[in-house]
C-alpha cells in the first residue's frame, strides 16, 4: 500500500477534489434537521433542478452503488402485469436483463452488439409487434465501451407509444447536458461517484412524480423499494429509511457546489470533451487504435485496442502506469482485447498530457 495519491482514470470511483474529501471530516446525526433539512433536502432539490426546469419531477436517494438504484427502479416501476424492453449494447444493459431475470420481471432484450448503436426502426418494430411491452429501459453512456446511446430518439418512441421510459444515465448525468422532461424520461438513474464527482456510497433517481407515485406496492425487495424510500424522504424532510451514508452525502453536497462553481454541466462537459479529445489524438500518435468510431464516442471513457504485440500484457502496462501515478481500467468488452481510460473526475487536460507522457514511458514492448 503506497501513500502516494494516484490519479484514477476510471469511471467511478474517480478522482475527487481535496475539498470533497475534506467535507467528510464531520459526523452527522442521521435524523437531525441540520443533516436532513440542511443537506439531504437541498441535494434532492439541486438534483431535480440539474435534471430539468420542468415541474412534476422529484428525486430520491438510495444507499448502495449505482446498480442498487437500477435494481430498485426495475423492481419498483415495473408491475406484475408489465413487461420491459431492455436495450443492450454492453455489460450494464446486460446487467439490467440479469436483474429482470432474477426478480421474475417479464422482459425482452434487444441486443445490438457491443460496438453499434441500437436502431430506432428495429425498436419501433418490436414495440408494434409486442404490445405487452409497457416499459423501455436503456443505458445512456454504456461505460463498457464509452458509446453514447440515442436517448432522445428512443424518448420520442416512448412518448409516441406511451411507454414508461427508464434511463441508466449513471456515467453521464452531470457530465453531459440533458433535460429529462424534453427527453420524455420517467426514471433517470445515476450515482454519487460519477460525473458529479462525489465519493461512492449512494445512488439517486430523478423521477416523474406521478410515475413514482404509481410504484406503491410493486417492489420485490424491502430495502430496494424506491417508492417507500421516496415516501420516507418526502414525509420526513429528507430522512432516509435506513442508516444513511452521512459522510458520503456531505461530500456529495460539496461536489454539487463545485459543479456549480465550475460553471455547471455545460462547463464540465467541455472539460471532459477536451480531456477525451486530447487523449484520443495523443494515443493515436503513440500508435493506439480506438475500439469505436469517433461518431459513437462519449467524452466519458474511451476503449483502446490492446497493442498487437506478443510481449504486451495489460498487467505489466498497468503497473508501469501506476508507478507513474496513473490508474487505468481493464477492458470489459467480450469480443475484443481492450483497455479503457476514463476522462471524468477531477482531471484536466494537463493531466491527460502527463498521462500520455507516462504511457510513452510504459510502452515496454516497443523497447
Ligand atoms: C457505474 C455504472 C453502473 C453502476 O455500477 P456500480 O458498480 O453498481 O456503481 C451502472 N450503469 C452504468 C452505465 C455505469 O457506468
PDB file of C-alpha atoms in Angstrom, residues 38-318:
ATOM      1  CA  UNK A  38     -29.963  21.269   5.698  1.00  0.00           C
ATOM      2  CA  UNK A  39     -28.142  18.793   3.468  1.00  0.00           C
ATOM      3  CA  UNK A  40     -30.335  15.986   2.108  1.00  0.00           C
ATOM      4  CA  UNK A  41     -33.322  18.102   1.083  1.00  0.00           C
ATOM      5  CA  UNK A  42     -31.048  20.614  -0.613  1.00  0.00           C
ATOM      6  CA  UNK A  43     -29.344  17.859  -2.556  1.00  0.00           C
ATOM      7  CA  UNK A  44     -32.694  16.462  -3.675  1.00  0.00           C
ATOM      8  CA  UNK A  45     -33.782  19.877  -4.925  1.00  0.00           C
ATOM      9  CA  UNK A  46     -30.463  20.522  -6.656  1.00  0.00           C
ATOM     10  CA  UNK A  47     -30.553  17.153  -8.412  1.00  0.00           C
ATOM     11  CA  UNK A  48     -34.071  17.719  -9.699  1.00  0.00           C
ATOM     12  CA  UNK A  49     -33.036  21.185 -10.902  1.00  0.00           C
ATOM     13  CA  UNK A  50     -29.983  19.734 -12.651  1.00  0.00           C
ATOM     14  CA  UNK A  51     -32.223  17.249 -14.466  1.00  0.00           C
ATOM     15  CA  UNK A  52     -34.902  19.644 -15.689  1.00  0.00           C
ATOM     16  CA  UNK A  53     -36.540  23.030 -15.297  1.00  0.00           C
ATOM     17  CA  UNK A  54     -39.979  21.493 -15.806  1.00  0.00           C
ATOM     18  CA  UNK A  55     -42.432  20.874 -12.987  1.00  0.00           C
ATOM     19  CA  UNK A  56     -43.603  17.447 -11.935  1.00  0.00           C
ATOM     20  CA  UNK A  57     -40.263  15.794 -11.178  1.00  0.00           C
ATOM     21  CA  UNK A  58     -38.761  14.664  -7.918  1.00  0.00           C
ATOM     22  CA  UNK A  59     -35.638  12.892  -6.741  1.00  0.00           C
ATOM     23  CA  UNK A  60     -34.863  10.115  -4.321  1.00  0.00           C
ATOM     24  CA  UNK A  61     -31.528   8.980  -2.900  1.00  0.00           C
ATOM     25  CA  UNK A  62     -30.737   5.344  -2.154  1.00  0.00           C
ATOM     26  CA  UNK A  63     -27.888   3.666  -0.275  1.00  0.00           C
ATOM     27  CA  UNK A  64     -25.518   1.485  -2.267  1.00  0.00           C
ATOM     28  CA  UNK A  65     -23.757   1.681  -5.602  1.00  0.00           C
ATOM     29  CA  UNK A  66     -25.418   2.547  -8.890  1.00  0.00           C
ATOM     30  CA  UNK A  67     -26.649  -0.985  -9.557  1.00  0.00           C
ATOM     31  CA  UNK A  68     -28.744  -0.883  -6.379  1.00  0.00           C
ATOM     32  CA  UNK A  69     -30.723   2.032  -7.787  1.00  0.00           C
ATOM     33  CA  UNK A  70     -31.101   0.363 -11.189  1.00  0.00           C
ATOM     34  CA  UNK A  71     -32.458  -2.706  -9.428  1.00  0.00           C
ATOM     35  CA  UNK A  72     -34.727  -0.525  -7.260  1.00  0.00           C
ATOM     36  CA  UNK A  73     -36.185   1.196 -10.321  1.00  0.00           C
ATOM     37  CA  UNK A  74     -36.767  -2.023 -12.263  1.00  0.00           C
ATOM     38  CA  UNK A  75     -38.197  -3.747  -9.195  1.00  0.00           C
ATOM     39  CA  UNK A  76     -40.453  -0.822  -8.232  1.00  0.00           C
ATOM     40  CA  UNK A  77     -41.551   0.736 -11.525  1.00  0.00           C
ATOM     41  CA  UNK A  78     -42.487  -2.426 -13.391  1.00  0.00           C
ATOM     42  CA  UNK A  79     -45.666  -4.010 -12.093  1.00  0.00           C
ATOM     43  CA  UNK A  80     -46.613  -7.689 -12.141  1.00  0.00           C
ATOM     44  CA  UNK A  81     -48.619  -7.230 -15.357  1.00  0.00           C
ATOM     45  CA  UNK A  82     -45.983  -5.140 -17.115  1.00  0.00           C
ATOM     46  CA  UNK A  83     -43.160  -6.027 -19.473  1.00  0.00           C
ATOM     47  CA  UNK A  84     -39.939  -4.169 -20.111  1.00  0.00           C
ATOM     48  CA  UNK A  85     -37.939  -3.894 -23.303  1.00  0.00           C
ATOM     49  CA  UNK A  86     -34.268  -3.753 -22.349  1.00  0.00           C
ATOM     50  CA  UNK A  87     -31.959  -2.212 -24.926  1.00  0.00           C
ATOM     51  CA  UNK A  88     -28.478  -3.604 -24.501  1.00  0.00           C
ATOM     52  CA  UNK A  89     -25.083  -2.964 -26.023  1.00  0.00           C
ATOM     53  CA  UNK A  90     -22.760  -3.718 -23.158  1.00  0.00           C
ATOM     54  CA  UNK A  91     -22.308  -5.001 -19.632  1.00  0.00           C
ATOM     55  CA  UNK A  92     -24.695  -2.536 -17.982  1.00  0.00           C
ATOM     56  CA  UNK A  93     -27.556  -3.280 -20.356  1.00  0.00           C
ATOM     57  CA  UNK A  94     -26.888  -6.984 -19.799  1.00  0.00           C
ATOM     58  CA  UNK A  95     -26.944  -6.398 -16.031  1.00  0.00           C
ATOM     59  CA  UNK A  96     -30.470  -4.963 -16.298  1.00  0.00           C
ATOM     60  CA  UNK A  97     -31.586  -8.125 -18.079  1.00  0.00           C
ATOM     61  CA  UNK A  98     -29.980 -10.211 -15.332  1.00  0.00           C
ATOM     62  CA  UNK A  99     -31.845  -8.203 -12.688  1.00  0.00           C
ATOM     63  CA  UNK A 100     -35.157  -8.613 -14.507  1.00  0.00           C
ATOM     64  CA  UNK A 101     -34.497 -12.345 -14.727  1.00  0.00           C
ATOM     65  CA  UNK A 102     -33.779 -12.667 -11.009  1.00  0.00           C
ATOM     66  CA  UNK A 103     -36.802 -10.609  -9.992  1.00  0.00           C
ATOM     67  CA  UNK A 104     -39.109 -12.508 -12.315  1.00  0.00           C
ATOM     68  CA  UNK A 105     -39.937  -9.370 -14.314  1.00  0.00           C
ATOM     69  CA  UNK A 106     -41.302 -10.018 -17.802  1.00  0.00           C
ATOM     70  CA  UNK A 107     -38.761  -8.663 -20.250  1.00  0.00           C
ATOM     71  CA  UNK A 108     -37.458  -8.754 -23.771  1.00  0.00           C
ATOM     72  CA  UNK A 109     -33.893  -7.875 -24.702  1.00  0.00           C
ATOM     73  CA  UNK A 110     -32.852  -6.079 -27.844  1.00  0.00           C
ATOM     74  CA  UNK A 111     -29.116  -6.632 -28.039  1.00  0.00           C
ATOM     75  CA  UNK A 112     -27.347  -4.839 -30.880  1.00  0.00           C
ATOM     76  CA  UNK A 113     -23.808  -5.963 -30.050  1.00  0.00           C
ATOM     77  CA  UNK A 114     -21.132  -4.013 -28.240  1.00  0.00           C
ATOM     78  CA  UNK A 115     -19.850  -1.659 -30.908  1.00  0.00           C
ATOM     79  CA  UNK A 116     -23.096  -0.488 -32.507  1.00  0.00           C
ATOM     80  CA  UNK A 117     -25.925   1.803 -31.584  1.00  0.00           C
ATOM     81  CA  UNK A 118     -29.421   0.391 -31.185  1.00  0.00           C
ATOM     82  CA  UNK A 119     -31.525   1.037 -34.279  1.00  0.00           C
ATOM     83  CA  UNK A 120     -34.630   3.071 -33.674  1.00  0.00           C
ATOM     84  CA  UNK A 121     -36.523   1.344 -36.534  1.00  0.00           C
ATOM     85  CA  UNK A 122     -35.861  -2.063 -35.007  1.00  0.00           C
ATOM     86  CA  UNK A 123     -37.064  -0.809 -31.648  1.00  0.00           C
ATOM     87  CA  UNK A 124     -40.200   0.570 -33.226  1.00  0.00           C
ATOM     88  CA  UNK A 125     -40.869  -2.736 -34.968  1.00  0.00           C
ATOM     89  CA  UNK A 126     -40.551  -4.531 -31.607  1.00  0.00           C
ATOM     90  CA  UNK A 127     -42.971  -2.107 -29.955  1.00  0.00           C
ATOM     91  CA  UNK A 128     -45.504  -2.616 -32.755  1.00  0.00           C
ATOM     92  CA  UNK A 129     -45.260  -6.372 -32.658  1.00  0.00           C
ATOM     93  CA  UNK A 130     -45.022  -6.930 -28.883  1.00  0.00           C
ATOM     94  CA  UNK A 131     -47.826  -4.864 -27.397  1.00  0.00           C
ATOM     95  CA  UNK A 132     -47.330  -6.354 -23.924  1.00  0.00           C
ATOM     96  CA  UNK A 133     -44.293  -4.077 -23.565  1.00  0.00           C
ATOM     97  CA  UNK A 134     -45.104  -1.233 -21.173  1.00  0.00           C
ATOM     98  CA  UNK A 135     -41.595  -0.003 -20.290  1.00  0.00           C
ATOM     99  CA  UNK A 136     -38.339   0.700 -22.132  1.00  0.00           C
ATOM    100  CA  UNK A 137     -35.001   0.637 -20.278  1.00  0.00           C
ATOM    101  CA  UNK A 138     -31.740   1.796 -21.815  1.00  0.00           C
ATOM    102  CA  UNK A 139     -28.263   2.927 -20.792  1.00  0.00           C
ATOM    103  CA  UNK A 140     -27.232   6.426 -21.893  1.00  0.00           C
ATOM    104  CA  UNK A 141     -23.437   6.153 -21.897  1.00  0.00           C
ATOM    105  CA  UNK A 142     -22.614   2.423 -21.968  1.00  0.00           C
ATOM    106  CA  UNK A 143     -19.442   2.546 -19.893  1.00  0.00           C
ATOM    107  CA  UNK A 144     -18.330  -0.833 -21.252  1.00  0.00           C
ATOM    108  CA  UNK A 145     -17.161   0.896 -24.419  1.00  0.00           C
ATOM    109  CA  UNK A 146     -17.955   4.581 -23.883  1.00  0.00           C
ATOM    110  CA  UNK A 147     -20.634   4.524 -26.578  1.00  0.00           C
ATOM    111  CA  UNK A 148     -23.371   7.129 -26.349  1.00  0.00           C
ATOM    112  CA  UNK A 149     -26.847   5.744 -26.992  1.00  0.00           C
ATOM    113  CA  UNK A 150     -29.671   7.672 -28.741  1.00  0.00           C
ATOM    114  CA  UNK A 151     -31.754   8.560 -25.673  1.00  0.00           C
ATOM    115  CA  UNK A 152     -33.581  11.377 -27.463  1.00  0.00           C
ATOM    116  CA  UNK A 153     -34.749   9.211 -30.390  1.00  0.00           C
ATOM    117  CA  UNK A 154     -35.864   6.445 -28.053  1.00  0.00           C
ATOM    118  CA  UNK A 155     -37.604   9.080 -25.898  1.00  0.00           C
ATOM    119  CA  UNK A 156     -39.659  10.086 -28.940  1.00  0.00           C
ATOM    120  CA  UNK A 157     -40.684   6.449 -29.424  1.00  0.00           C
ATOM    121  CA  UNK A 158     -41.552   6.124 -25.736  1.00  0.00           C
ATOM    122  CA  UNK A 159     -43.820   9.140 -25.990  1.00  0.00           C
ATOM    123  CA  UNK A 160     -45.404   8.046 -29.269  1.00  0.00           C
ATOM    124  CA  UNK A 161     -46.154   4.538 -27.988  1.00  0.00           C
ATOM    125  CA  UNK A 162     -46.936   5.666 -24.405  1.00  0.00           C
ATOM    126  CA  UNK A 163     -44.215   3.586 -22.713  1.00  0.00           C
ATOM    127  CA  UNK A 164     -42.606   4.344 -19.374  1.00  0.00           C
ATOM    128  CA  UNK A 165     -39.010   5.270 -20.105  1.00  0.00           C
ATOM    129  CA  UNK A 166     -36.143   4.296 -17.782  1.00  0.00           C
ATOM    130  CA  UNK A 167     -32.643   5.599 -18.494  1.00  0.00           C
ATOM    131  CA  UNK A 168     -29.450   4.499 -16.759  1.00  0.00           C
ATOM    132  CA  UNK A 169     -27.502   7.763 -17.018  1.00  0.00           C
ATOM    133  CA  UNK A 170     -25.054   6.578 -14.395  1.00  0.00           C
ATOM    134  CA  UNK A 171     -21.873   7.654 -16.119  1.00  0.00           C
ATOM    135  CA  UNK A 172     -23.272  10.681 -17.960  1.00  0.00           C
ATOM    136  CA  UNK A 173     -25.542  12.654 -15.619  1.00  0.00           C
ATOM    137  CA  UNK A 174     -23.735  15.821 -14.550  1.00  0.00           C
ATOM    138  CA  UNK A 175     -21.188  15.430 -17.341  1.00  0.00           C
ATOM    139  CA  UNK A 176     -23.410  15.653 -20.404  1.00  0.00           C
ATOM    140  CA  UNK A 177     -26.189  18.255 -20.607  1.00  0.00           C
ATOM    141  CA  UNK A 178     -29.678  16.731 -20.724  1.00  0.00           C
ATOM    142  CA  UNK A 179     -33.245  17.544 -19.708  1.00  0.00           C
ATOM    143  CA  UNK A 180     -35.428  14.660 -18.546  1.00  0.00           C
ATOM    144  CA  UNK A 181     -38.675  16.439 -19.467  1.00  0.00           C
ATOM    145  CA  UNK A 182     -37.506  17.186 -23.020  1.00  0.00           C
ATOM    146  CA  UNK A 183     -36.272  13.624 -23.397  1.00  0.00           C
ATOM    147  CA  UNK A 184     -39.509  12.208 -22.015  1.00  0.00           C
ATOM    148  CA  UNK A 185     -37.597  10.243 -19.360  1.00  0.00           C
ATOM    149  CA  UNK A 186     -39.697   8.938 -16.473  1.00  0.00           C
ATOM    150  CA  UNK A 187     -36.887   7.485 -14.362  1.00  0.00           C
ATOM    151  CA  UNK A 188     -33.255   8.545 -14.655  1.00  0.00           C
ATOM    152  CA  UNK A 189     -30.654   6.773 -12.547  1.00  0.00           C
ATOM    153  CA  UNK A 190     -27.187   7.959 -11.557  1.00  0.00           C
ATOM    154  CA  UNK A 191     -24.808   7.718  -8.631  1.00  0.00           C
ATOM    155  CA  UNK A 192     -22.665   9.827  -6.330  1.00  0.00           C
ATOM    156  CA  UNK A 193     -19.287   8.749  -7.624  1.00  0.00           C
ATOM    157  CA  UNK A 194     -19.522   9.530 -11.316  1.00  0.00           C
ATOM    158  CA  UNK A 195     -19.824  12.893 -13.102  1.00  0.00           C
ATOM    159  CA  UNK A 196     -20.976  14.844 -10.038  1.00  0.00           C
ATOM    160  CA  UNK A 197     -17.549  13.826  -8.674  1.00  0.00           C
ATOM    161  CA  UNK A 198     -18.557  12.675  -5.208  1.00  0.00           C
ATOM    162  CA  UNK A 199     -17.389   9.566  -3.363  1.00  0.00           C
ATOM    163  CA  UNK A 200     -19.155   6.175  -3.575  1.00  0.00           C
ATOM    164  CA  UNK A 201     -21.952   5.202  -1.181  1.00  0.00           C
ATOM    165  CA  UNK A 202     -25.297   6.098  -2.681  1.00  0.00           C
ATOM    166  CA  UNK A 203     -27.186   6.441  -5.931  1.00  0.00           C
ATOM    167  CA  UNK A 204     -30.142   8.564  -6.916  1.00  0.00           C
ATOM    168  CA  UNK A 205     -33.163   8.585  -9.178  1.00  0.00           C
ATOM    169  CA  UNK A 206     -34.850  11.557 -10.809  1.00  0.00           C
ATOM    170  CA  UNK A 207     -38.443  10.584 -11.480  1.00  0.00           C
ATOM    171  CA  UNK A 208     -41.645  11.948 -12.890  1.00  0.00           C
ATOM    172  CA  UNK A 209     -43.576  12.324  -9.641  1.00  0.00           C
ATOM    173  CA  UNK A 210     -46.791  10.781 -10.974  1.00  0.00           C
ATOM    174  CA  UNK A 211     -44.890   7.699 -12.199  1.00  0.00           C
ATOM    175  CA  UNK A 212     -43.101   7.295  -8.883  1.00  0.00           C
ATOM    176  CA  UNK A 213     -46.405   7.570  -7.013  1.00  0.00           C
ATOM    177  CA  UNK A 214     -47.703   4.717  -9.156  1.00  0.00           C
ATOM    178  CA  UNK A 215     -44.883   2.465  -7.880  1.00  0.00           C
ATOM    179  CA  UNK A 216     -46.504   1.925  -4.474  1.00  0.00           C
ATOM    180  CA  UNK A 217     -46.653  -1.730  -3.582  1.00  0.00           C
ATOM    181  CA  UNK A 218     -44.712  -3.047  -6.591  1.00  0.00           C
ATOM    182  CA  UNK A 219     -41.318  -3.634  -5.006  1.00  0.00           C
ATOM    183  CA  UNK A 220     -39.856  -7.139  -4.966  1.00  0.00           C
ATOM    184  CA  UNK A 221     -37.485  -6.094  -2.178  1.00  0.00           C
ATOM    185  CA  UNK A 222     -37.775  -4.267   1.143  1.00  0.00           C
ATOM    186  CA  UNK A 223     -34.535  -2.252   1.041  1.00  0.00           C
ATOM    187  CA  UNK A 224     -34.754  -1.513  -2.670  1.00  0.00           C
ATOM    188  CA  UNK A 225     -38.312  -0.192  -2.546  1.00  0.00           C
ATOM    189  CA  UNK A 226     -37.931   3.093  -4.395  1.00  0.00           C
ATOM    190  CA  UNK A 227     -41.417   4.264  -3.531  1.00  0.00           C
ATOM    191  CA  UNK A 228     -41.022   3.610   0.211  1.00  0.00           C
ATOM    192  CA  UNK A 229     -37.644   5.358   0.216  1.00  0.00           C
ATOM    193  CA  UNK A 230     -39.120   8.382  -1.538  1.00  0.00           C
ATOM    194  CA  UNK A 231     -42.183   8.451   0.723  1.00  0.00           C
ATOM    195  CA  UNK A 232     -39.936   8.492   3.789  1.00  0.00           C
ATOM    196  CA  UNK A 233     -37.848  11.358   2.401  1.00  0.00           C
ATOM    197  CA  UNK A 234     -40.959  13.295   1.379  1.00  0.00           C
ATOM    198  CA  UNK A 235     -42.827  12.803   4.652  1.00  0.00           C
ATOM    199  CA  UNK A 236     -39.857  13.349   6.965  1.00  0.00           C
ATOM    200  CA  UNK A 237     -37.959  16.168   5.254  1.00  0.00           C
ATOM    201  CA  UNK A 238     -35.048  14.233   3.845  1.00  0.00           C
ATOM    202  CA  UNK A 239     -34.943  11.321   6.265  1.00  0.00           C
ATOM    203  CA  UNK A 240     -33.533   8.080   4.856  1.00  0.00           C
ATOM    204  CA  UNK A 241     -35.384   4.867   5.765  1.00  0.00           C
ATOM    205  CA  UNK A 242     -32.284   3.064   6.985  1.00  0.00           C
ATOM    206  CA  UNK A 243     -28.848   4.321   8.112  1.00  0.00           C
ATOM    207  CA  UNK A 244     -27.829   6.975   5.675  1.00  0.00           C
ATOM    208  CA  UNK A 245     -24.307   7.229   4.238  1.00  0.00           C
ATOM    209  CA  UNK A 246     -23.804  10.536   6.060  1.00  0.00           C
ATOM    210  CA  UNK A 247     -20.171  11.230   5.157  1.00  0.00           C
ATOM    211  CA  UNK A 248     -20.731  10.405   1.516  1.00  0.00           C
ATOM    212  CA  UNK A 249     -23.715  12.729   1.467  1.00  0.00           C
ATOM    213  CA  UNK A 250     -21.667  15.619   2.886  1.00  0.00           C
ATOM    214  CA  UNK A 251     -19.022  15.004   0.251  1.00  0.00           C
ATOM    215  CA  UNK A 252     -21.731  14.996  -2.413  1.00  0.00           C
ATOM    216  CA  UNK A 253     -23.121  18.348  -1.225  1.00  0.00           C
ATOM    217  CA  UNK A 254     -19.631  19.792  -1.640  1.00  0.00           C
ATOM    218  CA  UNK A 255     -19.278  18.145  -5.058  1.00  0.00           C
ATOM    219  CA  UNK A 256     -22.520  19.776  -6.200  1.00  0.00           C
ATOM    220  CA  UNK A 257     -21.231  23.173  -5.046  1.00  0.00           C
ATOM    221  CA  UNK A 258     -18.043  22.592  -7.040  1.00  0.00           C
ATOM    222  CA  UNK A 259     -20.032  21.606 -10.122  1.00  0.00           C
ATOM    223  CA  UNK A 260     -21.843  24.963  -9.917  1.00  0.00           C
ATOM    224  CA  UNK A 261     -18.534  26.804  -9.373  1.00  0.00           C
ATOM    225  CA  UNK A 262     -17.090  25.196 -12.469  1.00  0.00           C
ATOM    226  CA  UNK A 263     -19.985  26.633 -14.469  1.00  0.00           C
ATOM    227  CA  UNK A 264     -22.475  23.785 -14.307  1.00  0.00           C
ATOM    228  CA  UNK A 265     -22.940  20.739 -16.502  1.00  0.00           C
ATOM    229  CA  UNK A 266     -22.134  22.585 -19.758  1.00  0.00           C
ATOM    230  CA  UNK A 267     -18.703  23.636 -18.467  1.00  0.00           C
ATOM    231  CA  UNK A 268     -17.975  20.201 -17.090  1.00  0.00           C
ATOM    232  CA  UNK A 269     -18.981  18.630 -20.396  1.00  0.00           C
ATOM    233  CA  UNK A 270     -16.486  20.896 -22.212  1.00  0.00           C
ATOM    234  CA  UNK A 271     -13.698  19.890 -19.848  1.00  0.00           C
ATOM    235  CA  UNK A 272     -14.434  16.177 -20.269  1.00  0.00           C
ATOM    236  CA  UNK A 273     -14.616  16.631 -24.028  1.00  0.00           C
ATOM    237  CA  UNK A 274     -11.217  18.371 -24.060  1.00  0.00           C
ATOM    238  CA  UNK A 275      -9.801  15.544 -21.969  1.00  0.00           C
ATOM    239  CA  UNK A 276     -11.203  12.939 -24.302  1.00  0.00           C
ATOM    240  CA  UNK A 277     -10.062  14.649 -27.481  1.00  0.00           C
ATOM    241  CA  UNK A 278      -6.550  15.243 -26.130  1.00  0.00           C
ATOM    242  CA  UNK A 279      -6.418  11.616 -25.056  1.00  0.00           C
ATOM    243  CA  UNK A 280      -7.556  10.157 -28.364  1.00  0.00           C
ATOM    244  CA  UNK A 281      -5.267  12.283 -30.514  1.00  0.00           C
ATOM    245  CA  UNK A 282      -2.266  11.636 -28.241  1.00  0.00           C
ATOM    246  CA  UNK A 283      -2.961   7.901 -28.136  1.00  0.00           C
ATOM    247  CA  UNK A 284      -3.260   7.754 -31.921  1.00  0.00           C
ATOM    248  CA  UNK A 285       0.117   9.458 -32.200  1.00  0.00           C
ATOM    249  CA  UNK A 286       1.503   6.708 -29.998  1.00  0.00           C
ATOM    250  CA  UNK A 287       0.034   4.103 -32.344  1.00  0.00           C
ATOM    251  CA  UNK A 288      -3.079   3.044 -30.399  1.00  0.00           C
ATOM    252  CA  UNK A 289      -6.457   2.476 -32.052  1.00  0.00           C
ATOM    253  CA  UNK A 290      -9.854   3.230 -30.526  1.00  0.00           C
ATOM    254  CA  UNK A 291     -12.460   0.468 -30.371  1.00  0.00           C
ATOM    255  CA  UNK A 292     -15.287   2.727 -31.529  1.00  0.00           C
ATOM    256  CA  UNK A 293     -15.677   5.033 -34.484  1.00  0.00           C
ATOM    257  CA  UNK A 294     -15.345   8.688 -33.471  1.00  0.00           C
ATOM    258  CA  UNK A 295     -19.049   9.423 -34.073  1.00  0.00           C
ATOM    259  CA  UNK A 296     -20.022   6.980 -31.310  1.00  0.00           C
ATOM    260  CA  UNK A 297     -17.663   8.302 -28.641  1.00  0.00           C
ATOM    261  CA  UNK A 298     -18.795   9.927 -25.434  1.00  0.00           C
ATOM    262  CA  UNK A 299     -16.485  12.272 -23.520  1.00  0.00           C
ATOM    263  CA  UNK A 300     -16.718   9.889 -20.538  1.00  0.00           C
ATOM    264  CA  UNK A 301     -14.440   6.927 -21.222  1.00  0.00           C
ATOM    265  CA  UNK A 302     -12.548   5.585 -24.217  1.00  0.00           C
ATOM    266  CA  UNK A 303     -11.730   1.977 -25.079  1.00  0.00           C
ATOM    267  CA  UNK A 304      -8.484   1.250 -26.939  1.00  0.00           C
ATOM    268  CA  UNK A 305      -7.431  -1.985 -28.587  1.00  0.00           C
ATOM    269  CA  UNK A 306      -4.580  -3.674 -26.778  1.00  0.00           C
ATOM    270  CA  UNK A 307      -1.333  -3.403 -28.740  1.00  0.00           C
ATOM    271  CA  UNK A 308      -0.908  -6.235 -31.208  1.00  0.00           C
ATOM    272  CA  UNK A 309       2.399  -7.370 -29.768  1.00  0.00           C
ATOM    273  CA  UNK A 310       3.248 -10.746 -28.247  1.00  0.00           C
ATOM    274  CA  UNK A 311       5.140  -9.089 -25.409  1.00  0.00           C
ATOM    275  CA  UNK A 312       2.212  -6.902 -24.303  1.00  0.00           C
ATOM    276  CA  UNK A 313       0.487  -7.758 -21.006  1.00  0.00           C
ATOM    277  CA  UNK A 314      -2.176  -5.461 -19.555  1.00  0.00           C
ATOM    278  CA  UNK A 315      -0.944  -6.113 -16.009  1.00  0.00           C
ATOM    279  CA  UNK A 316       2.587  -5.016 -16.782  1.00  0.00           C
ATOM    280  CA  UNK A 317       1.404  -1.925 -18.652  1.00  0.00           C
ATOM    281  CA  UNK A 318      -0.983  -1.120 -15.781  1.00  0.00           C
TER     282      UNK A 318
END
